[in-house]
Each structure stands twice: as C-alpha cells, then as structure tokens.
Amino acid sequence: MSFVHEGSAQRFFLGVRGVFSVGSHEQRFGMGLHAALQFSKGMLSLGNDGSFYLSSWGGRTKMWESRAYFGAAWYANNSKEMGDFELGTLKNPFSRASSLGYAYLWYWDNAATQQTSGAFRGEHQGHSVYFENDFLAGQGKDRFRTATLRYRYRGDFWSVHSGIFLWTGETSGVQVLAEVVKGKTTYFKDLSNGAYGKTSHGIIHGGIRYGLKGQNLGVDVGMDSERVRNTFQNQWAHHSLWHSKNPAMAVKYPMLDRYGQPTWDSDKVRKPSPYFRLSISED
C-alpha cells in the first residue's frame, strides 16, 4: 500500500508492506514502512522493516530484527517512467531515472548480532547494482551480515535479479593467527569459539519478483557454498589492492567443515546445500 503526494517542486512517497518468507534458510514475517522525498535532481529516503524470525542466518531462531536505513540519491535526469514497484533501500518509487545513491543501515535484534552497514546503489534504464558491506559504514569487521551484492533488472510490474550474500560469525576481539599454507604465510582468524563462529554462508542465487496490488510475490533459488564465500570474501575482497599494501591486514576466514571447524583441506570442506525462498515483499 502506498501513495505519492505531488508538490510544486517536490514529491513525497509513503509505502507500507507486509513481509513474509519461507525457505531453506529463513522463515519470517513482519511489516515495513518506507518514505521518500524527491527533489529536482535527488531523493532522500528512509525506512524500517520489523520482523520476527522462526529461523535465520547462522542458525538463529525465534528472534526479532529491526532493519532501518537512511539514504540519499542523485538523479541524472527527470524520467517520467513508472517508479519502482518494490520497496527497499535506495529504490526509486517515483521514476526510472538513472541514479546513484548511498544509505547507512542499522540492524537491531535480540540475538546479539546488532551491527551497522553501508550500501551503494546505482541504476540506469532499469538495470541496477546494489552493494552492501559494513566497511561502507566505517566498520570493516566482516562480522555477521558480511556483504550483499545484487544485480537487478526491473520492468513496470516485474523484476529479475542475481547476487550473493555472505554471513560470517563474530570476528571482533579474535586474535589474528599466522600459518604457512601451501608455502605462503597466511593470516587468519579462527572464529569457532566465538558467537556463531561455527556458522557461515556463501549464498549465490537468482530470483524473480512480480508486483501485485502494492506488494510483490517472489521466488529465489541458489546454493549455499563455502567455496562461494571463500572466493568472494578471502580471494577477492581480502586480496584487493587496499589490503595488498599490508599482507597482515588481508585476514582470511578459513572454510568450515561439517562440524563448523576451520580447515585448509579442501576434501573436508562442508558440502554445498540448496537455497530457496518463497516470499511476499522481500528485498
């Protein structure tokens, strides 16, 4: 449910959504409130989704979570095409204009996994890329909701997307260790004795959304693989040019075995598992 108020120079949007999902990794229900104010070349937006989870990432169960954001975006043009039918962080409810925006996010919950995060989103002619990471909020700890990267294309009442989601256990206060692996000194953290340290996710997925009377129906499928997490978190992000200046900063989080213990032995790495989700008004 939503409405748009037209002013002389600005437009105001307010939308409400009910959220429901059931799947391999998450089961939740909740409500969300999202608002946006459009200017001639930009938009300010904020929102919050409050949810109760029967189960969630990291094996968390029977928990509540509040996910709030405040964002700003710049527009390259004043497109009159239909706005985004999905609500969410930095999504444009007014038009299809090319844009680039940043949002600061807060996660609160009763499972001791509270954190802040930052996100960039760019869109051009219906194609968009969304990237969220706690580094973009000045943290860079890789803890819990480690990263989200998603490509999306939207029409007027439908969208398709693909992306990755990474989850890591508590990293704060864990000592950096050094070990020679395949002839090279590797700096890493063993999280297995910390909160959710025996859990991790490397989700690679694709999905579709279909708009229906202010809400949307969605299907997502993919897999959860330690090798996916290792590739994006350890081999790409932590071997970036930024970290190459100081190898000790390129800390790795080893892949986990079936018991949640870190391992360098590829034969002992936990096997991939299927990922799927049926949803109403999920991001």
Coordinates of C-alpha atoms in Angstrom, one line a residue, residues 63-195:
M63 CA 14.3 -13.8 17.1
W64 CA 13.1 -10.3 16.2
E65 CA 15.0 -7.9 14.0
S66 CA 14.7 -4.3 13.0
R67 CA 16.4 -3.1 9.8
A68 CA 16.4 0.6 9.3
Y69 CA 18.1 2.9 6.8
F70 CA 18.5 6.5 5.7
G71 CA 19.7 7.3 2.2
A72 CA 20.3 9.9 -0.4
A73 CA 20.5 9.6 -4.2
W74 CA 21.4 11.8 -7.1
Y75 CA 19.5 11.7 -10.4
A76 CA 21.0 12.2 -13.8
N77 CA 17.6 13.0 -15.5
N78 CA 13.9 13.6 -14.8
S79 CA 12.4 10.5 -16.2
K80 CA 8.6 10.3 -16.2
E81 CA 8.5 6.5 -16.4
M82 CA 6.9 4.4 -13.7
G83 CA 8.6 4.2 -10.4
D84 CA 9.9 1.0 -8.7
F85 CA 7.1 -1.3 -7.6
E86 CA 9.3 -2.8 -4.9
L87 CA 10.0 -1.0 -1.6
G88 CA 13.5 -1.1 -0.2
T89 CA 16.9 0.6 0.4
L90 CA 17.5 3.3 -2.2
K91 CA 14.8 2.0 -4.6
N92 CA 13.2 4.8 -6.5
P93 CA 9.3 4.9 -6.1
F94 CA 9.0 8.0 -8.4
S95 CA 10.6 7.2 -11.7
R96 CA 13.0 5.1 -13.8
A97 CA 15.7 7.9 -13.7
S98 CA 19.4 7.0 -13.8
S99 CA 20.7 7.4 -10.2
L100 CA 23.5 6.8 -7.7
G101 CA 22.9 6.7 -4.0
Y102 CA 24.3 5.8 -0.6
A103 CA 22.5 4.6 2.5
Y104 CA 23.5 4.0 6.1
L105 CA 21.8 1.0 7.8
W106 CA 21.2 -0.2 11.3
Y107 CA 20.4 -3.7 12.3
W108 CA 18.9 -4.3 15.8
D109 CA 17.9 -7.7 17.2
N110 CA 17.7 -9.8 20.3
A111 CA 20.3 -12.4 19.1
A112 CA 23.4 -10.3 19.9
T113 CA 24.1 -9.7 16.2
Q114 CA 23.4 -6.0 16.1
Q115 CA 25.5 -4.0 13.6
T116 CA 25.7 -1.1 11.2
S117 CA 26.3 -1.3 7.5
G118 CA 26.5 0.9 4.4
A119 CA 25.3 0.5 0.8
F120 CA 25.7 2.0 -2.6
R121 CA 23.1 1.5 -5.4
G122 CA 23.3 2.6 -9.0
E123 CA 20.6 2.3 -11.6
H124 CA 20.4 3.0 -15.4
Q125 CA 17.5 2.2 -17.6
G126 CA 16.1 -0.4 -15.3
H127 CA 19.5 -2.1 -14.6
S128 CA 20.8 -1.7 -11.1
V129 CA 23.6 -2.9 -8.9
Y130 CA 23.4 -2.9 -5.1
F131 CA 26.4 -3.4 -2.8
E132 CA 26.2 -3.5 1.0
N133 CA 29.1 -4.0 3.4
D134 CA 29.9 -2.9 6.9
F135 CA 33.2 -1.4 5.5
L136 CA 31.0 1.3 3.9
A137 CA 29.8 2.3 7.4
G138 CA 33.3 2.7 8.7
Q139 CA 33.4 -0.7 10.4
G140 CA 35.1 -3.3 8.1
K141 CA 34.9 -6.1 10.7
D142 CA 33.2 -8.7 8.4
R143 CA 31.0 -9.8 11.2
F144 CA 27.6 -11.4 10.8
R145 CA 25.9 -9.8 7.7
T146 CA 29.2 -9.6 5.9
A147 CA 28.2 -8.5 2.4
T148 CA 25.4 -8.4 -0.2
L149 CA 25.9 -7.9 -3.9
R150 CA 22.9 -7.9 -6.3
Y151 CA 22.3 -7.2 -9.9
R152 CA 18.7 -6.5 -10.9
Y153 CA 16.6 -5.5 -13.9
R154 CA 13.1 -4.2 -13.4
G155 CA 10.1 -3.7 -15.7
D156 CA 6.9 -1.9 -14.7
F157 CA 5.5 -4.8 -12.6
W158 CA 8.2 -7.4 -12.6
S159 CA 11.9 -7.8 -12.0
V160 CA 14.7 -10.4 -12.2
H161 CA 17.9 -10.5 -10.1
S162 CA 21.0 -12.4 -9.2
G163 CA 23.5 -12.0 -6.4
I164 CA 25.5 -13.2 -3.5
F165 CA 25.1 -12.9 0.3
L166 CA 27.8 -13.7 2.8
W167 CA 27.5 -14.4 6.5
T168 CA 30.4 -14.8 9.0
G169 CA 30.5 -15.4 12.8
E170 CA 31.7 -12.9 15.3
T171 CA 35.1 -11.5 14.3
S172 CA 35.6 -8.8 16.9
G173 CA 38.2 -9.5 19.6
V174 CA 39.5 -12.6 17.9
Q175 CA 43.3 -12.9 17.6
V176 CA 44.9 -12.9 14.2
L177 CA 46.9 -16.1 13.7
A178 CA 49.6 -16.9 11.1
E179 CA 50.2 -20.3 9.5
V180 CA 52.2 -21.4 6.4
V181 CA 49.6 -22.7 3.9
K182 CA 50.9 -24.1 0.5
G183 CA 54.3 -22.4 1.1
K184 CA 52.9 -19.0 1.9
T185 CA 52.3 -17.2 5.2
T186 CA 48.6 -16.9 5.7
Y187 CA 47.0 -14.6 8.3
F188 CA 43.6 -15.8 9.5
K189 CA 41.1 -15.9 12.4
D190 CA 39.6 -19.0 14.0
L191 CA 36.1 -18.0 14.9
S192 CA 34.9 -21.4 16.1
N193 CA 35.0 -20.5 19.8
G194 CA 33.0 -17.2 19.3
A195 CA 29.4 -16.3 18.8

